[in-house]
Each structure stands twice: as structure tokens, then as C-alpha cells.
mmCIF file of C-alpha atoms in Angstrom:
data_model
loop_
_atom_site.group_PDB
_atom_site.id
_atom_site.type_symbol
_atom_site.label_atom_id
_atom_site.label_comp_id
_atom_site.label_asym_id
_atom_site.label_seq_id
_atom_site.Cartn_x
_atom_site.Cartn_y
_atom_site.Cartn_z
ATOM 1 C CA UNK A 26 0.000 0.000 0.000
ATOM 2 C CA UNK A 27 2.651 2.065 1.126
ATOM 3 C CA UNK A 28 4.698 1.622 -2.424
ATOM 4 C CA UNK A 29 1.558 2.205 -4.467
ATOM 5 C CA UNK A 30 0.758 5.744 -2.933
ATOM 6 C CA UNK A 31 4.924 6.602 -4.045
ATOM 7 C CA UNK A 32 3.992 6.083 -7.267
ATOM 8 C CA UNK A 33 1.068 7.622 -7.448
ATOM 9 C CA UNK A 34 2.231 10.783 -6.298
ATOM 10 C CA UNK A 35 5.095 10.300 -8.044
ATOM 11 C CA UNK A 36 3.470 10.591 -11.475
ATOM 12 C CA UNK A 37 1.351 13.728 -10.308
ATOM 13 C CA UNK A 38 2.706 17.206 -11.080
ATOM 14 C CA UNK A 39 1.185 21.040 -10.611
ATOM 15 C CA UNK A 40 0.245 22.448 -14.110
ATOM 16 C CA UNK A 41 0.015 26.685 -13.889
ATOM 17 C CA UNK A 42 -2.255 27.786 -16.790
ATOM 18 C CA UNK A 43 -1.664 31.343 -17.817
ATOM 19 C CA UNK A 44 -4.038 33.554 -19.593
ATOM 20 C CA UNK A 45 -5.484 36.798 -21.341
ATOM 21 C CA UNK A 46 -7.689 38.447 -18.500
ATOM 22 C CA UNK A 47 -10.324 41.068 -20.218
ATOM 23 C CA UNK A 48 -12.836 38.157 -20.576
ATOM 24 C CA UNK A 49 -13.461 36.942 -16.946
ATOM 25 C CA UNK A 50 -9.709 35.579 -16.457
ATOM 26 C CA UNK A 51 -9.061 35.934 -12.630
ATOM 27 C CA UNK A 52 -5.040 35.095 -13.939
ATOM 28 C CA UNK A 53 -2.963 32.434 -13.280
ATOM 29 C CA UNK A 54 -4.465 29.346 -12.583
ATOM 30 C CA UNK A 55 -3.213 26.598 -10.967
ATOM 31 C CA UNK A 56 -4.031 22.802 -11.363
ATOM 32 C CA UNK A 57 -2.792 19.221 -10.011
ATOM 33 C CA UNK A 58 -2.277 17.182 -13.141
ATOM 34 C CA UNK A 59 -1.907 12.931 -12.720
ATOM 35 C CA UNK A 60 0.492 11.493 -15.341
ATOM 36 C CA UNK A 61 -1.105 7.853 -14.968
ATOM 37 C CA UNK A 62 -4.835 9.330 -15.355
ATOM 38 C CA UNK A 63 -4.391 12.082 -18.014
ATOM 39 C CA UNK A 64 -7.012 13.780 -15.109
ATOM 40 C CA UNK A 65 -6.063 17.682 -13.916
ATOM 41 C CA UNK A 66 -7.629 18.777 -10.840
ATOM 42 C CA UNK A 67 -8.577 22.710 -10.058
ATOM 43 C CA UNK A 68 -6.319 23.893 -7.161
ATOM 44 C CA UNK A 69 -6.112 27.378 -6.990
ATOM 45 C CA UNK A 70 -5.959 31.239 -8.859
ATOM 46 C CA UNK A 71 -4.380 34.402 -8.094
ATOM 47 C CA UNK A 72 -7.054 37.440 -8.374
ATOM 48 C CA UNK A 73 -6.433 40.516 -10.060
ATOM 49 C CA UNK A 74 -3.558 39.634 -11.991
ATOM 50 C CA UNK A 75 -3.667 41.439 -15.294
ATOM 51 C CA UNK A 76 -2.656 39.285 -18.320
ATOM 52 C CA UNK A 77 -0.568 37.058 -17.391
ATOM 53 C CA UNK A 78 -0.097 35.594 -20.964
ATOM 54 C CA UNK A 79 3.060 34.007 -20.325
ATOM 55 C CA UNK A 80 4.662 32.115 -17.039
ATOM 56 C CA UNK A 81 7.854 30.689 -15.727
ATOM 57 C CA UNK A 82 8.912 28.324 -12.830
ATOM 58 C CA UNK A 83 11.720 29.188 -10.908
ATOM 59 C CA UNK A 84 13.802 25.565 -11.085
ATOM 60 C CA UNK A 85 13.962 25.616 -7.472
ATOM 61 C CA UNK A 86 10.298 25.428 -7.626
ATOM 62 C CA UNK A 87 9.542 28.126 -5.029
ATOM 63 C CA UNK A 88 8.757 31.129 -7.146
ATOM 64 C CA UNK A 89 6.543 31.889 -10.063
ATOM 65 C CA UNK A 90 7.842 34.604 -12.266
ATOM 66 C CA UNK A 91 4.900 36.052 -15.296
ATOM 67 C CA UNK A 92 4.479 38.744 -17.574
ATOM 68 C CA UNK A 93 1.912 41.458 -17.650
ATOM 69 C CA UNK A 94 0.923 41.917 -21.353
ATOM 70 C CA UNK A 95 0.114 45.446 -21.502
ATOM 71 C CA UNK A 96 0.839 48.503 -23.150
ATOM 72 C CA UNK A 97 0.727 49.774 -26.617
ATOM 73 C CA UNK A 98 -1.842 48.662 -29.253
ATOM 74 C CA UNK A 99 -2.337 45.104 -27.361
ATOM 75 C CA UNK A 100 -2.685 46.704 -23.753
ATOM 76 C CA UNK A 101 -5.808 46.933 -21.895
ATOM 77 C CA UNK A 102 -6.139 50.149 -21.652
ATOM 78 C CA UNK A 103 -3.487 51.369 -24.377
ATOM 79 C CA UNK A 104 -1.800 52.768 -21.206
ATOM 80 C CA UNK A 105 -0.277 50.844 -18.407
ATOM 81 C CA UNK A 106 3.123 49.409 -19.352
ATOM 82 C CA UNK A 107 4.567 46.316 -19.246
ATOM 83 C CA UNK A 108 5.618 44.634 -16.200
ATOM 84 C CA UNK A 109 6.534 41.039 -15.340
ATOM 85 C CA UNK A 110 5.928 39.590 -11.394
ATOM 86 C CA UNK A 111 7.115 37.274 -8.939
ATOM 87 C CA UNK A 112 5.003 34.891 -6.925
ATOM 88 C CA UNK A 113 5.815 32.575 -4.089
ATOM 89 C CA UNK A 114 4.312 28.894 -4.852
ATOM 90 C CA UNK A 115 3.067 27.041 -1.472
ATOM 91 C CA UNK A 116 3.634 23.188 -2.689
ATOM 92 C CA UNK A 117 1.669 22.049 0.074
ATOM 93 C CA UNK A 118 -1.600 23.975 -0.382
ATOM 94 C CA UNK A 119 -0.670 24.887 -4.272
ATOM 95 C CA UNK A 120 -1.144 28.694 -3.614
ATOM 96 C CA UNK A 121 0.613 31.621 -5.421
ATOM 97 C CA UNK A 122 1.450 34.725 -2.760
ATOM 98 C CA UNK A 123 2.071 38.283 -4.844
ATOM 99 C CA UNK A 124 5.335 39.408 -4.031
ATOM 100 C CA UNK A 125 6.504 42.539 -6.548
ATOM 101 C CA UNK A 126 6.415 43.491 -9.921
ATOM 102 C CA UNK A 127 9.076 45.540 -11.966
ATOM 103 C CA UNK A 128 8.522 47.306 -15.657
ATOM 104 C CA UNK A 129 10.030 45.265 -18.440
ATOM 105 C CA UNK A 130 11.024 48.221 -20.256
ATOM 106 C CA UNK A 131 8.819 47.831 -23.186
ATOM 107 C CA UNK A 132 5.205 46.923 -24.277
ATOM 108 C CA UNK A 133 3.377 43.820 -24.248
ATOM 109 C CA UNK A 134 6.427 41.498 -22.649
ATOM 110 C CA UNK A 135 5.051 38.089 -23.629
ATOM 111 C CA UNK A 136 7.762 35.635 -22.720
ATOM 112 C CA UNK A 137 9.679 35.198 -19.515
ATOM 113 C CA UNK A 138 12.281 32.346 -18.199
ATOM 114 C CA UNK A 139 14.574 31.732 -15.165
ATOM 115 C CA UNK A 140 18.215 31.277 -14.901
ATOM 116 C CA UNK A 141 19.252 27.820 -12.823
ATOM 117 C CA UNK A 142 20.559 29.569 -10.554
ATOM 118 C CA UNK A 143 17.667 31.485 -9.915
ATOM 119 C CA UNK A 144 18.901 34.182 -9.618
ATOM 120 C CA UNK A 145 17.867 36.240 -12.879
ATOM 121 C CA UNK A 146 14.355 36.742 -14.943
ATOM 122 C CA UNK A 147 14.706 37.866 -18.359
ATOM 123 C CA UNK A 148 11.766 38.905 -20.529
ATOM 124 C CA UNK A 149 10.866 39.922 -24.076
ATOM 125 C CA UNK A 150 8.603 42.522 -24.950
ATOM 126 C CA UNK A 151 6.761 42.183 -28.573
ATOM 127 C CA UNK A 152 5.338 45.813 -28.627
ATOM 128 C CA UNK A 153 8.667 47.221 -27.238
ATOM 129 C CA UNK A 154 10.919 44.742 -29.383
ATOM 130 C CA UNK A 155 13.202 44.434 -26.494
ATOM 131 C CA UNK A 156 14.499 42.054 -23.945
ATOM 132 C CA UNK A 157 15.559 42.769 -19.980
ATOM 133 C CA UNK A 158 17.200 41.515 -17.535
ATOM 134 C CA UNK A 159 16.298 41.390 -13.677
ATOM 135 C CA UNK A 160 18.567 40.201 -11.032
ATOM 136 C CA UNK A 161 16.658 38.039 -8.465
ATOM 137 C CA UNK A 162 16.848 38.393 -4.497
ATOM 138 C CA UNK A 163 17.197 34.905 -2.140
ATOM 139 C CA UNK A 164 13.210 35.579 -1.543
ATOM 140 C CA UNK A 165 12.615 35.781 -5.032
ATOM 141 C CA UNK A 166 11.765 39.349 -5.076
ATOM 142 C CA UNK A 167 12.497 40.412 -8.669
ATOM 143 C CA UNK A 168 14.654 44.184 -8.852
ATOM 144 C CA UNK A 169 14.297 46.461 -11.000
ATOM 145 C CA UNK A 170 15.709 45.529 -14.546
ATOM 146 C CA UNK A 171 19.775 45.771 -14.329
ATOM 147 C CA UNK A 172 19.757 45.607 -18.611
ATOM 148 C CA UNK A 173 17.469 46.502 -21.352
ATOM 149 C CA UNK A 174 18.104 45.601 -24.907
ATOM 150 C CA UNK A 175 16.322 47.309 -27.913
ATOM 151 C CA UNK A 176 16.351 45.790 -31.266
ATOM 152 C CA UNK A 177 16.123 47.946 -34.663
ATOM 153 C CA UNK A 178 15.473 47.307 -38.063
ATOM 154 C CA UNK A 179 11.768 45.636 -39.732
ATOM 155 C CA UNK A 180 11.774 43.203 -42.554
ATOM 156 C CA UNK A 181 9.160 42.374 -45.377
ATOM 157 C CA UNK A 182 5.721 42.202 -44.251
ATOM 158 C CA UNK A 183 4.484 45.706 -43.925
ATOM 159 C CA UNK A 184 2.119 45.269 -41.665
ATOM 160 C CA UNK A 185 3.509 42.567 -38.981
ATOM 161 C CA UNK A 186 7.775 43.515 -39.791
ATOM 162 C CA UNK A 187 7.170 47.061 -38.838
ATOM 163 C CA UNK A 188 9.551 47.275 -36.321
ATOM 164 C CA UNK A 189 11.268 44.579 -33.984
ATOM 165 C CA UNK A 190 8.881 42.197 -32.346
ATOM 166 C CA UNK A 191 11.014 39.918 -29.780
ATOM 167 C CA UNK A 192 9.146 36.944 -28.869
ATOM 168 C CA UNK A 193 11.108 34.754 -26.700
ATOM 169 C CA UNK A 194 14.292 34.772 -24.668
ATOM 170 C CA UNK A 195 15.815 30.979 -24.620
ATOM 171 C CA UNK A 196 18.994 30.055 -22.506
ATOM 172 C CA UNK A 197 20.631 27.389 -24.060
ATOM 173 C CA UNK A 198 21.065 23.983 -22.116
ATOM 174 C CA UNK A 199 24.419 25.104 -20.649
ATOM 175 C CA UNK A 200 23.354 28.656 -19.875
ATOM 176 C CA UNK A 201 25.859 30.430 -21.401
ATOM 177 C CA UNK A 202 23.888 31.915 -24.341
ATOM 178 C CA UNK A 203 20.099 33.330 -24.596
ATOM 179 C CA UNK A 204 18.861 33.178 -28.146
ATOM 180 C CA UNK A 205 16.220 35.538 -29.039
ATOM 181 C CA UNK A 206 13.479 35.117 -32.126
ATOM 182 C CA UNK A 207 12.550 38.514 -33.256
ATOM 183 C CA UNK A 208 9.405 38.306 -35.332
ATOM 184 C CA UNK A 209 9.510 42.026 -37.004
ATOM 185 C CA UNK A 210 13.232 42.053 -38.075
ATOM 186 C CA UNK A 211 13.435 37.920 -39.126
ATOM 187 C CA UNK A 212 16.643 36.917 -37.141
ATOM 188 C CA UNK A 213 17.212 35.026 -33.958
ATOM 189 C CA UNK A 214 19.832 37.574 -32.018
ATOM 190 C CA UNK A 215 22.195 35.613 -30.019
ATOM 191 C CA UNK A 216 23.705 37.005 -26.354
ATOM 192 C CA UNK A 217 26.594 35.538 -24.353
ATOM 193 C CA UNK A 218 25.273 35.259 -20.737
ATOM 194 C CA UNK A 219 27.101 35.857 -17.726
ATOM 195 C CA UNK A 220 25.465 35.460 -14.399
ATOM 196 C CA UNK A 221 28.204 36.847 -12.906
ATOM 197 C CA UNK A 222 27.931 40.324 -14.224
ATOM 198 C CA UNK A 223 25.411 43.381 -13.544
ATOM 199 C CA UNK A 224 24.893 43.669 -17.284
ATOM 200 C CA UNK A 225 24.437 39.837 -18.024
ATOM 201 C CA UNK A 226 23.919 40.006 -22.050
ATOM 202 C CA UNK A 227 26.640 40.693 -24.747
ATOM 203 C CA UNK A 228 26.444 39.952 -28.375
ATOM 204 C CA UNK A 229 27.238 36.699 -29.390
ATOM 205 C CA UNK A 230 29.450 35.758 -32.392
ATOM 206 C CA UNK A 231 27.991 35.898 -34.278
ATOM 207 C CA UNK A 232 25.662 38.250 -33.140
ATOM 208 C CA UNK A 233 22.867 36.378 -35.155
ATOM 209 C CA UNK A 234 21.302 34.059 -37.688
ATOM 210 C CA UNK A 235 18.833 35.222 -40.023
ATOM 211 C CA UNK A 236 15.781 33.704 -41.181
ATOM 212 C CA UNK A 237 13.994 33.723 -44.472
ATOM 213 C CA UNK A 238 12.479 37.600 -45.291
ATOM 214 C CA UNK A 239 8.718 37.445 -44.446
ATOM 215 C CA UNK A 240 9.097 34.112 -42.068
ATOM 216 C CA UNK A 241 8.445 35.632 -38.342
ATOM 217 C CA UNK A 242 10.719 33.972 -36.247
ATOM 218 C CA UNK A 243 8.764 33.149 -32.787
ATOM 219 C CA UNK A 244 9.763 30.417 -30.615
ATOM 220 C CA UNK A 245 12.637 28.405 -30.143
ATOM 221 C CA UNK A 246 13.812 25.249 -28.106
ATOM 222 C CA UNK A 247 16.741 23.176 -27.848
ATOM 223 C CA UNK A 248 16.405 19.236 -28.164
ATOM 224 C CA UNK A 249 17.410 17.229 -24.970
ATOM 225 C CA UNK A 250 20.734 15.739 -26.102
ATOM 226 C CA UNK A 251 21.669 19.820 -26.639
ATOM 227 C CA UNK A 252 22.996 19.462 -30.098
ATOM 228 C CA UNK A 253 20.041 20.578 -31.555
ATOM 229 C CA UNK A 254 17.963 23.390 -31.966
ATOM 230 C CA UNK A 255 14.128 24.186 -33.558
ATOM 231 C CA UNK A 256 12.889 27.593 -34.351
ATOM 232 C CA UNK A 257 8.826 27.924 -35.223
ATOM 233 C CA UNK A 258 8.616 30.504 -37.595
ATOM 234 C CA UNK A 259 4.691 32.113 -37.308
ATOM 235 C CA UNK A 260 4.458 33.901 -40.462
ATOM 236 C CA UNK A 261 5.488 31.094 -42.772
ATOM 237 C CA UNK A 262 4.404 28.077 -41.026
ATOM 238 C CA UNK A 263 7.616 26.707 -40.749
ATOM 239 C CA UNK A 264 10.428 25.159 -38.422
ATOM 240 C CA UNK A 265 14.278 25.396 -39.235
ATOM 241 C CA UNK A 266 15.970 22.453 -37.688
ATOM 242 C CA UNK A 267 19.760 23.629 -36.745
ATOM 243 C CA UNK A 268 22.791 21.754 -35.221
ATOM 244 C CA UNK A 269 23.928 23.595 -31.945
ATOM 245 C CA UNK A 270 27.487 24.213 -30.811
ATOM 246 C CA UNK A 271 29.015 26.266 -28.728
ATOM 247 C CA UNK A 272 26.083 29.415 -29.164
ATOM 248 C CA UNK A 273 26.403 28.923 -32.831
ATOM 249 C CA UNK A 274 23.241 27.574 -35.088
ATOM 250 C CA UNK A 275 24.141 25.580 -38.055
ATOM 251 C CA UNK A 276 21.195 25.642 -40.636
ATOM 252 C CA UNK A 277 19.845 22.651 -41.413
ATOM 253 C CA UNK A 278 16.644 21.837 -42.572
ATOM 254 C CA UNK A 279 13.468 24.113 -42.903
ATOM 255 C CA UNK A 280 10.030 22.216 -43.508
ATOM 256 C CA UNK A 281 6.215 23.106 -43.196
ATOM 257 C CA UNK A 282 3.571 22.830 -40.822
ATOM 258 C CA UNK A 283 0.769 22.385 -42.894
ATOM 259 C CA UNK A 284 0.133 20.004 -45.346
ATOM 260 C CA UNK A 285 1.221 20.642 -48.599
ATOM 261 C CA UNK A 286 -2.416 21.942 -50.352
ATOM 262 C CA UNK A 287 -3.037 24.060 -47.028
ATOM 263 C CA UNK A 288 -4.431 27.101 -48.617
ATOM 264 C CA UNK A 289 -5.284 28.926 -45.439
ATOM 265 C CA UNK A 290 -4.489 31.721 -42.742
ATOM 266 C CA UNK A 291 -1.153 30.414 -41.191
ATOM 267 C CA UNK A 292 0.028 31.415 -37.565
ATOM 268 C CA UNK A 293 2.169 28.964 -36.090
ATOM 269 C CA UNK A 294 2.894 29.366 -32.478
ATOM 270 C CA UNK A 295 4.804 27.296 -30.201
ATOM 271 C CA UNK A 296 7.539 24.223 -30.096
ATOM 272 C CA UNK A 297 8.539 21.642 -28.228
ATOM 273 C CA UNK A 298 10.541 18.375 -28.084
ATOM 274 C CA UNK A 299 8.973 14.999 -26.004
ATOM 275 C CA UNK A 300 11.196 14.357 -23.514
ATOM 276 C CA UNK A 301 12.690 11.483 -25.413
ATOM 277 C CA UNK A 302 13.670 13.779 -28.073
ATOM 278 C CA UNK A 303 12.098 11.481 -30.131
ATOM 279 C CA UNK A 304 9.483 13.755 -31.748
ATOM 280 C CA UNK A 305 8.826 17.297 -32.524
ATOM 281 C CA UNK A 306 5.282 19.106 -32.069
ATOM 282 C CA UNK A 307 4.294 22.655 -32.982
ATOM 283 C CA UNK A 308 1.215 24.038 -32.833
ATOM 284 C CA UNK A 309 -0.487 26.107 -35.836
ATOM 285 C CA UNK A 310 -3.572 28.693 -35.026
ATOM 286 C CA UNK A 311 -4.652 31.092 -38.060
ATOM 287 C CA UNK A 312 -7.472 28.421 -39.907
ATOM 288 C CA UNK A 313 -5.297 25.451 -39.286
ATOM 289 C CA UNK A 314 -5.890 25.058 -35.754
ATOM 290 C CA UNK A 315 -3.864 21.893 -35.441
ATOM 291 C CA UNK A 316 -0.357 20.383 -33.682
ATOM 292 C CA UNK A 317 1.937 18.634 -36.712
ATOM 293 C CA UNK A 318 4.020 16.091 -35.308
ATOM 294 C CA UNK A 319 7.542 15.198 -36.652
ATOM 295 C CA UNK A 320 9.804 12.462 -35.742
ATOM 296 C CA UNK A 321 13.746 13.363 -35.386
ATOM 297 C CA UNK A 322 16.424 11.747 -36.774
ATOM 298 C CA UNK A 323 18.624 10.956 -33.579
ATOM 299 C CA UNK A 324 21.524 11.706 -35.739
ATOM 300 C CA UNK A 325 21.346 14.639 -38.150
ATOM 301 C CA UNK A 326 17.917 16.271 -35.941
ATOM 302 C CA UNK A 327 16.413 16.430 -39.213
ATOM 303 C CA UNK A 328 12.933 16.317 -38.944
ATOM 304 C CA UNK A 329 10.251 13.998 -40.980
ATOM 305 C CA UNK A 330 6.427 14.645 -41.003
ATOM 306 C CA UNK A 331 4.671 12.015 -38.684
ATOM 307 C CA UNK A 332 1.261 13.934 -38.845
ATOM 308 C CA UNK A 333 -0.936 16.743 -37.965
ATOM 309 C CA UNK A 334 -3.548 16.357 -35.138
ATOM 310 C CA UNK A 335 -6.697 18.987 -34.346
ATOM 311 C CA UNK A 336 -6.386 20.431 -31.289
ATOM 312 C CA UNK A 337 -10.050 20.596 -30.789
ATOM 313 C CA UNK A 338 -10.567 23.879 -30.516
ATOM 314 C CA UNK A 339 -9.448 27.375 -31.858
ATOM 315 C CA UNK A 340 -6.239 29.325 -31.442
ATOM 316 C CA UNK A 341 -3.598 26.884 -29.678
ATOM 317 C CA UNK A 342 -1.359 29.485 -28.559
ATOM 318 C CA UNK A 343 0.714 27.307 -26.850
ATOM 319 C CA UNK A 344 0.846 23.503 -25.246
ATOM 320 C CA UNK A 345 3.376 21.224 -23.452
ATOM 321 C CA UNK A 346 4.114 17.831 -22.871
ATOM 322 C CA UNK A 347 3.995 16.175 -18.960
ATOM 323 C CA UNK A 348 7.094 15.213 -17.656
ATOM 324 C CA UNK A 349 6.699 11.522 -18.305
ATOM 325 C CA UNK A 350 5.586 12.324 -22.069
ATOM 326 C CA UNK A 351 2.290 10.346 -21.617
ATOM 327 C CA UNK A 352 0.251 12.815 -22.447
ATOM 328 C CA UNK A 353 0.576 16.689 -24.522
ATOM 329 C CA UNK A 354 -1.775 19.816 -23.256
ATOM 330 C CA UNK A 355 -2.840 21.696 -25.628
ATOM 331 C CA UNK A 356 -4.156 25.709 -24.380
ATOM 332 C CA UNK A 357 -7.096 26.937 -27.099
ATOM 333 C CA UNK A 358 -7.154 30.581 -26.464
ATOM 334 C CA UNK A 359 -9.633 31.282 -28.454
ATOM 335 C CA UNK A 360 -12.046 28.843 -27.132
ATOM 336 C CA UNK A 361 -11.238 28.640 -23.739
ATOM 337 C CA UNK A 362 -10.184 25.121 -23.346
ATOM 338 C CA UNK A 363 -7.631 23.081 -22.406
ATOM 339 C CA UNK A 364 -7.596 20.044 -24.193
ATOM 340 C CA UNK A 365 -5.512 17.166 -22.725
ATOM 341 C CA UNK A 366 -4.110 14.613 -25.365
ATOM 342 C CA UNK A 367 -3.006 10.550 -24.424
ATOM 343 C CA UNK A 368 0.319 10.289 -26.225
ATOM 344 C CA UNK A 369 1.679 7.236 -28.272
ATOM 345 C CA UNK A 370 5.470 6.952 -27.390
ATOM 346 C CA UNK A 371 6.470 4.893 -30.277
ATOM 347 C CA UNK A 372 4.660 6.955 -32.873
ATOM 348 C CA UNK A 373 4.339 10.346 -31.535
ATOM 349 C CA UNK A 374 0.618 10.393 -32.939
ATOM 350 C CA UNK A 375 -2.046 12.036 -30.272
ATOM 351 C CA UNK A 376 -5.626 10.752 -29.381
ATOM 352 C CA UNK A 377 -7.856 12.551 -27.801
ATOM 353 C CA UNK A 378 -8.833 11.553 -24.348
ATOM 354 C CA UNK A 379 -12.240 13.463 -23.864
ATOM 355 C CA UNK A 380 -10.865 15.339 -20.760
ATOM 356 C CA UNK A 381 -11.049 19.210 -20.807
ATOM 357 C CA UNK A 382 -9.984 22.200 -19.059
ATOM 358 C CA UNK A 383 -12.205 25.096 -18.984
ATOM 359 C CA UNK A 384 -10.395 28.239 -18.741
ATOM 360 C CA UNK A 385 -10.991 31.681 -19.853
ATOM 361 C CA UNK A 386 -8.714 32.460 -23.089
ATOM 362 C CA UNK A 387 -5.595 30.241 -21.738
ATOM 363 C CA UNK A 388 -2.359 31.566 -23.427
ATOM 364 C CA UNK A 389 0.573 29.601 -21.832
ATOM 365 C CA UNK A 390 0.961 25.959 -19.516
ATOM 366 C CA UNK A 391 3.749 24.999 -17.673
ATOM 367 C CA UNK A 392 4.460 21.942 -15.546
ATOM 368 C CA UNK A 393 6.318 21.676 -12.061
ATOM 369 C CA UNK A 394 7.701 18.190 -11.046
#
């Protein structure tokens, strides 16, 4: 008896489900997911959190850093500014305590991470087309940001490349670079990190890799061995498979999304590896409204098309896999569900397992072990 309740807890995690708040959104929610079940189980919310669209775990798993998406054209008023904020996480009871909030320096910040050591936040804001950098106190407590980063240029699509639009800040697996997708200007900007220093970022070298004019670079991720790297690419529908050295990206491969007589809207989102780094899933809003599914070639990381998979509702903004890789969540903003998937380990192909998350206009979901 004793060695079944181990496992069970064992194979149960916290999922946080971040989310757009101007429809009824009280913020972050938080949920117990079991990885045997596929079930998730309602645990708690913050209240009066505005926007968090985007959350990050502290890997010490006491703190719960998340962007404020406001500001600019995107903002909720067209006024406040950016800001991202820290929370304490209670594992026992699964509550999130407010503890400060800092400006990010630009608009509409909509991705945030966490340095191993946890002891800096940085944060990319789309509107502002910048990335910061905010040292960490012992109690989590973020300071204000010690570095800001602005990004020039636009690229070919008038009305989305107007400016720089940076949409995710990525340490590598050794934590010595942050690579940085910028949707307006179509390069990933690469910055030596030093956790040692006040001013943490420098320019890599090289400084970056461009992507095809017109593509959108969005999100990035890094497979588990380390020696390769994925970049979704929103305006094109497309991932570039790279070989990773060092904080240098070595093109090669770039292959759809969408099936080849896809004729419409395309707005691919978000990318991730199964923790096997056996397979590849990004997830496409725009009409498709589907996750494709590629296996990778253990060698090269070249990628092959396994299949695409609805993800039963509209606007998948962004999903993630359970530590275990049973099953794949998949966060439908624009229909306010959660849809949990049962994964097939050998094939990488998703089924559906009738389980549901209601949540107003979820944006990101993150596990805790």
C-alpha cells in the first residue's frame, strides 16, 4: 500500500495555466495534473492579476515569475506598461502569494524564463521589441531591470515587420547563451550570458542568424541531447531544424507545418521536443488550428512529417508535454479550453482523451515536477 501511494504521487505534477484576463480571467491558474490518469484537478488562482499571458517556474520550484501583457496597441487600456511579477508557490496547499512586480522596459512582454541559478528573470517585450534583464533576491523578489536591450530594423511584411517584435528569450542547455526570435526584423539575435555580471547580455558571435524575409521567427527550443535546436517561424508556417554548438546555429533543414495543399491563414505558435527527443510538435492557429508532429532523426535532428492532429478547438497558442511524455496539453485561447491529449510513445501520434480544461482564453501551460 505504502509503495503504491509513491507512485502515485510520483506521477502527479502542478500544471500553472496562464491567460489573457479582459474576458473573466481571474489570472494564473493553478491545477494538479496525474500522469497515470491524463485527469487535472482545479487547485487554486491568483485574483487581479492582469494578463498574465506568459509564465515561468523558478527551477527551485519556489517562485513563479509572469508577464503582464500590456501597453501599446495590445494593452488593456493602451496605457499601463509592461511589467513582469514574482510569486511565491506554497507546494503544500498549491497557492501563489504576490510578491513585486518591476517594468520590463517595453510593451506587451510576452515571454519570460529563469536562470538555474535562480537568480535572474529575463523577458521579451513584442510591442517594445526588447528584452531585460532582472537580477533576483534569495526571496525571489524580482529588482528592477539591471539591462534593457532594444532591437532595430523591420523586414518584409508591412504590416507585422514594422519594427522589432522579440518573442522569446531561450537560454541554451548550458546557460551560457540566450537566443532571441525577433518576429519584425526575421533573425534570432544571439547574447553571451554571464550570471556573474550586472549587465548579463553581450552579443554573441555571431551576433545572429537570419531567417527567411517574411518568415516571423517566434519560438525556439533546444532538443534534450543539446545538439540541436528548432525555431517555429509564425508567419510562414515553418520550423528550421539547426545543429547547436558552442552558441552557434548551423542551418539545417526548414520544412512546413501544414500540409502541402493548405491554402489557409497560417500562424504557427509554439515548439517543443517529447522528452525522449524522439518527436517534434508545434502548434499552428490562423485556420489550421492543429499540432503537426515530426519524428527526429537521432543523428542529423532532421525532422520527418509524422502527422498533424486537431487540437479541438481554436487558437492553440501554446501547449506542453507532462514530464513523463504520456500525455501533450494543448491551451485553445480562443475557445477557452484546455484540451488534454493521451500520447503514443512509439509513434508520436495524439488521441484525444475526452478530458477538458475550462479556462478563460488560456495563453501559456507549464508543468512543475
Amino acid at each position: 500500500m505504502f509503495i503504491q501511494i509513491m507512485l502515485t504521487c510520483g506521477q502527479t505534477y502542478y500544471l500553472f495555466v496562464g491567460t489573457y484576463t479582459k474576458t473573466g480571467s481571474k489570472g494564473i491558474y493553478v491545477y494538479h495534473f496525474n500522469a497515470a490518469t491524463g485527469k487535472a484537478e482545479h487547485i487554486s488562482n491568483t485574483e487581479g492579476v492582469i494578463n498574465p499571458s506568459y509564465v515561468a517556474i523558478a527551477p527551485n520550484n519556489k517562485y513563479i515569475y509572469a508577464v503582464t501583457e500590456s501597453g501599446g496597441s495590445l494593452g488593456p487600456d493602451g496605457q499601463q506598461p509592461g511589467s513582469v511579477s514574482a510569486f511565491t508557490f506554497d507546494r503544500s496547499s498549491g497557492q501563489l502569494s504576490f510578491i513585486n512586480k518591476q517594468p520590463s522596459g517595453g510593451d506587451n512582454p510576452c515571454y519570460v524564463t529563469v536562470s538555474k541559478n535562480n537568480r535572474w528573470v529575463l523577458a521579451g517585450n513584442y510591442m517594445g521589441g526588447s528584452l531585460s534583464a532582472f537580477q533576483v533576491d534569495a526571496d525571489g523578489r524580482l529588482q528592477p531591470f539591471s539591462q534593457l536591450i532594444e532591437h532595430t530594423g523591420k523586414s518584409v511584411n508591412e504590416r507585422r515587420q514594422e519594427k522589432p517584435h522579440v518573442h522569446a528569450t531561450v537560454l541554451s542547455p548550458a546557460e551560457d547563451y540566450v537566443f532571441v526570435p525577433d518576429l519584425g526584423i526575421d533573425r534570432v539575435h544571439i547574447y553571451k550570458f554571464n550570471p556573474a555580471s550586472n549587465k548579463p547580455l553581450q552579443p554573441g558571435r555571431p551576433p545572429f542568424v537570419a531567417s527567411t524575409p517574411g518568415s516571423g521567427p517566434r519560438h525556439f527550443t533546444f532538443h534534450p541531447n543539446k545538439k540541436h535546436a528548432y525555431l517555429i517561424e509564425e508567419l510562414s508556417g515553418t520550423v528550421v531544424a539547426y545543429a547547436h554548438t558552442d552558441g552557434r546555429l548551423s542551418f539545417k533543414q526548414r520544412i512546413s507545418t501544414h500540409p502541402a495543399d493548405y491554402k489557409g491563414i497560417i500562424g504557427s505558435a509554439d515548439i517543443h521536443t517529447s522528452p525522449d527527443g524522439k518527436f517534434l510538435y508545434a502548434s499552428n492557429r490562423g485556420d489550421a488550428n492543429s499540432l503537426t508532429i515530426f519524428s527526429i532523426d537521432a543523428k542529423t535532428g532532421r525532422l520527418s512529417l509524422q502527422g498533424h492532429q486537431s487540437t479541438l478547438g481554436v487558437t492553440p497558442r501554446n501547449f506542453t508535454l507532462d514530464p513523463s511524455g504520456n500525455y501533450l496539453l494543448v491551451a485553445n485561447q480562443g475557445t477557452n479550453n484546455v484540451v488534454i491529449f493521451k500520447r503514443n510513445q512509439q509513434t508520436g501520434l495524439l488521441r484525444a482523451t475526452g478530458q477538458q480544461l475550462s479556462v478563460p482564453t488560456p495563453s501559456c501551460l507549464k508543468m512543475m515536477k
